Tab-separated table of C-alpha atoms in Angstrom:
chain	number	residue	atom	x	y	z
A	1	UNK	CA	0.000	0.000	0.000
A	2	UNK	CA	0.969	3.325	-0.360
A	3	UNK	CA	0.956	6.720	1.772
A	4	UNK	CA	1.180	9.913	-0.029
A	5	UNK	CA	1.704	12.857	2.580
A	6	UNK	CA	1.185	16.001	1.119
A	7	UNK	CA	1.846	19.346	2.336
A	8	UNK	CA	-0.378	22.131	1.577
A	9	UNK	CA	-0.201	24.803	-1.655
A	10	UNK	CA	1.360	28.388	-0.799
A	11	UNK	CA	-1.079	30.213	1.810
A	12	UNK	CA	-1.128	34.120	2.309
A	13	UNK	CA	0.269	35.339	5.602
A	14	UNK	CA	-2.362	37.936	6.014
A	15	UNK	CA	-4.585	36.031	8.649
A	16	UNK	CA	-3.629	36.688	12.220
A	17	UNK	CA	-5.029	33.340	12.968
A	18	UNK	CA	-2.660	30.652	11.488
A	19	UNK	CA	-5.523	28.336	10.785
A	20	UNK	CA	-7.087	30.735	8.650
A	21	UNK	CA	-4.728	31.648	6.504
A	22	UNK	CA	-6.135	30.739	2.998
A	23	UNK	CA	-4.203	29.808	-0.397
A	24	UNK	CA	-2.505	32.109	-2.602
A	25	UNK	CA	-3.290	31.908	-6.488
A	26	UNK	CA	0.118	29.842	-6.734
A	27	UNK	CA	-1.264	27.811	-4.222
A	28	UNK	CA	-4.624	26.697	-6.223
A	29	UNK	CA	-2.378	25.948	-9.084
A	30	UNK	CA	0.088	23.962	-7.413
A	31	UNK	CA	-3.314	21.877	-5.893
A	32	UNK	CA	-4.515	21.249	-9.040
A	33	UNK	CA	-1.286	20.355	-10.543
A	34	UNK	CA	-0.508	17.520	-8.045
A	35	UNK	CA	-3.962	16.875	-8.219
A	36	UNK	CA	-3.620	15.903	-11.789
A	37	UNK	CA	-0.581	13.917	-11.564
A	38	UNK	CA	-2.675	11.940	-8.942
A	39	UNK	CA	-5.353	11.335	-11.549
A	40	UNK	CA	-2.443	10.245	-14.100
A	41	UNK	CA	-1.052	7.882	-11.731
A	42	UNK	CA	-4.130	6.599	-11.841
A	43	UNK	CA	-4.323	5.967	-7.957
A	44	UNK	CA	-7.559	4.705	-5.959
A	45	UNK	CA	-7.621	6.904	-3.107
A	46	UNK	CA	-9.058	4.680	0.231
A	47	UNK	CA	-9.303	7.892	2.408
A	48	UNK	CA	-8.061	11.330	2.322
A	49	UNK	CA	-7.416	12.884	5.472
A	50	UNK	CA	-7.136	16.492	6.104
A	51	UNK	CA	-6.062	18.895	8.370
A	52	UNK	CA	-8.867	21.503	9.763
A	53	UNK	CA	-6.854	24.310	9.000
A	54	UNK	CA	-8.422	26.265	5.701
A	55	UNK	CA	-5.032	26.003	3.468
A	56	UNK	CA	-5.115	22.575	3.869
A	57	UNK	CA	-8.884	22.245	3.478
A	58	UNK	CA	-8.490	24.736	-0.015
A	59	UNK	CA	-5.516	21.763	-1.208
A	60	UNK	CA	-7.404	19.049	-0.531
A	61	UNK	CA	-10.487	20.316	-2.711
A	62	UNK	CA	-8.021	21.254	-5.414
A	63	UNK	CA	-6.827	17.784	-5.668
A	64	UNK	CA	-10.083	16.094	-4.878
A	65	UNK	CA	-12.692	17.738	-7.377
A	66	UNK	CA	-10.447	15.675	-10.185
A	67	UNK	CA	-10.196	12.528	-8.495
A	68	UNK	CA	-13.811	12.770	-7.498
A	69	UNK	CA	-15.281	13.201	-11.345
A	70	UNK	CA	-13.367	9.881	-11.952
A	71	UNK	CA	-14.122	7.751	-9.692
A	72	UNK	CA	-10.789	7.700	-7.625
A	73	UNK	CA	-11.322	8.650	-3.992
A	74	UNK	CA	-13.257	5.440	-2.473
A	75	UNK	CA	-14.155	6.869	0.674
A	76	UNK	CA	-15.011	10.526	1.374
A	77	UNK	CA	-12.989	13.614	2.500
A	78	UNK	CA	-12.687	13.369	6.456
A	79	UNK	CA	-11.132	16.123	8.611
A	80	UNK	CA	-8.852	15.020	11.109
A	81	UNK	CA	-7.814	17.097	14.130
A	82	UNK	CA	-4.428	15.423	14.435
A	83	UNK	CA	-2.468	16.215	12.053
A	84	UNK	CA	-2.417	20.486	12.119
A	85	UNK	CA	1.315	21.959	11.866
A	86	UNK	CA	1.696	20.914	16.113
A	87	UNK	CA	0.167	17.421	15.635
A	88	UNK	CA	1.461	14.282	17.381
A	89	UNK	CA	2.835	12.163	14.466
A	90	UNK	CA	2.773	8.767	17.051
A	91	UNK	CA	-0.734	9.283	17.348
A	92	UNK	CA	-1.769	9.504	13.852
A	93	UNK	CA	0.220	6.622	13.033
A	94	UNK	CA	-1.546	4.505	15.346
A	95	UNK	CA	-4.386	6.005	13.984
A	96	UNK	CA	-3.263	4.950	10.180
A	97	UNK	CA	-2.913	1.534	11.517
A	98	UNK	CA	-6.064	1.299	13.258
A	99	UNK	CA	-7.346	2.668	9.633
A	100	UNK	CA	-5.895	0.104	7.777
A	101	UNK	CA	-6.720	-2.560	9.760
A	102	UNK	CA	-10.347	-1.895	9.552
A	103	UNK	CA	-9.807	-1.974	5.689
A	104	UNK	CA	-10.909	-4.738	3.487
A	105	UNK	CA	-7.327	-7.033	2.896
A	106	UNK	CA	-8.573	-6.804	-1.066
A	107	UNK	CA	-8.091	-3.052	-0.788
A	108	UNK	CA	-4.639	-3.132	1.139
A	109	UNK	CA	-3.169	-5.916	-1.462
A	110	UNK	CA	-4.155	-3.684	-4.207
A	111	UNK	CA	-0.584	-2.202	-5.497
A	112	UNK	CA	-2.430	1.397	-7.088
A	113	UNK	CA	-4.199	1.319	-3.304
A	114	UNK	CA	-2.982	4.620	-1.217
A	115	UNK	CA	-4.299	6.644	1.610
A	116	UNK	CA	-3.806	10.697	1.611
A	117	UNK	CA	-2.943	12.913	4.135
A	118	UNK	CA	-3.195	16.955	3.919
A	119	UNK	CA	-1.393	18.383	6.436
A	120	UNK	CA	1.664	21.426	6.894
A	121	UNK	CA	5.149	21.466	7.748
A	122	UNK	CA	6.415	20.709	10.223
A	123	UNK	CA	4.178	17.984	10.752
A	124	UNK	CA	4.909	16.120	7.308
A	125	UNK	CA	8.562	16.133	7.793
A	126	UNK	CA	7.971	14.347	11.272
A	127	UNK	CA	4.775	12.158	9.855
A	128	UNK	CA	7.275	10.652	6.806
A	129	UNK	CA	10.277	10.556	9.556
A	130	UNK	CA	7.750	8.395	12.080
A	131	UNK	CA	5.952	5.975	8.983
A	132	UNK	CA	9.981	5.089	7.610
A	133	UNK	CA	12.634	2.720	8.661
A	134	UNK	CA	15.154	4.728	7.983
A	135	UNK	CA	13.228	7.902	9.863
A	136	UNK	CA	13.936	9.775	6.168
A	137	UNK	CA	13.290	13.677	6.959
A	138	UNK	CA	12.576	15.637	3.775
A	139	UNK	CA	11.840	19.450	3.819
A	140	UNK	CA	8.219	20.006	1.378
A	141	UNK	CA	8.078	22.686	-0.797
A	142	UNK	CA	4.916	23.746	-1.223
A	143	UNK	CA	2.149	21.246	-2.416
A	144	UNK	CA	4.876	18.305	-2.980
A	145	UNK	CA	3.545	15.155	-2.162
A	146	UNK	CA	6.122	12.271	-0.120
A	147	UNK	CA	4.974	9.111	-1.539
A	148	UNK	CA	5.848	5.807	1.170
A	149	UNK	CA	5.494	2.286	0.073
A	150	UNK	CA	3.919	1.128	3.404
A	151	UNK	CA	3.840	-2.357	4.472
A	152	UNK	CA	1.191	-3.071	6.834
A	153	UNK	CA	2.302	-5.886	8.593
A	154	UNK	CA	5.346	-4.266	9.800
A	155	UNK	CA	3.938	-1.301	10.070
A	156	UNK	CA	6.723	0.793	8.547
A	157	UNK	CA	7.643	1.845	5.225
A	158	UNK	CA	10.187	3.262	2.734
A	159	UNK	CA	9.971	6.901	1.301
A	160	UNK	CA	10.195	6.220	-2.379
A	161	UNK	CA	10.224	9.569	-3.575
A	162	UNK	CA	8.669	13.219	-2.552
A	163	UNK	CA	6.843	15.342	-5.865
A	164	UNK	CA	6.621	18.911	-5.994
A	165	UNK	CA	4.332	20.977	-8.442
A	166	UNK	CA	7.567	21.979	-10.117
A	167	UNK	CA	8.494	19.040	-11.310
A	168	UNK	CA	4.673	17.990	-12.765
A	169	UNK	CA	4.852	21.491	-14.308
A	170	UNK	CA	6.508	20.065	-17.560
């Protein structure tokens, strides 16, 4: 199975409120953009999970409304509390497990299977660090999307590779 961890598209820093803070126009784009190279992949989405915050909420339509239209996202959108900028990463990995192992096994054995989380730094750094063997770190540019091949037995995975917008650009 896979876990793609994505981190938000650019947000304005005119809200006092962090949680407010919406996307910028770069920030839409870059949505739709990974958005799209979700849809190419051709992945079947078995939950997205984002953050309450409103960039994160703005991302997560951006990326959905595609998926949606064709059929890719098997479960709906669901909000989770845990995984804002501050969120405990142990806790949302027992979480993922408890996920999973509520899950069908046909959907888990399925290779194009993933689950989605929308969340912000720093949170994704430590969320990719906490779900890997080797603990991998990577800084997100904005929108990129860290993409784990997670075995669910063990409960741990490797980071395969982490996409930003620039790179589906061409």
């Amino acid at each position: 199975m896979q876990i793609f961890i994505m981190r938000h598209g650019e947000a304005a820093n005119s809200a006092v409120d962090d949680s407010l803070r919406p996307l910028t126009k770069k920030g839409v784009l870059e949505s739709k953009l990974m958005g799209q190279w979700l849809l190419e992949k051709n992945t079947q989405l078995l939950a997205v999970f984002v953050s309450p915050y409103i960039r994160a909420q703005q991302t997560s339509a951006g990326v959905s409304n595609l998926l949606l239209k064709s059929n890719l996202i098997t479960n709906q959108l669901m909000t989770l509390d845990l995984i804002t900028p501050s969120g405990s990463v142990q806790q949302v990995h027992d979480f993922l497990d408890g996920f999973i192992s509520q899950l069908k096994q046909t959907d888990c054995s399925n290779k194009d299977a993933a689950i989605l989380f929308v969340s912000h730094m720093p949170f994704v750094s430590y969320f990719v660090a906490e779900l890997t063997e080797a603990h991998q770190m990577p800084i997100f540019s904005t929108g990129a999307i860290a993409i784990i091949d997670y075995d669910i037995i063990q409960m741990k995975g490797c980071l395969l590779d982490v996409i930003s917008p620039d790179l589906v650009e061409d």
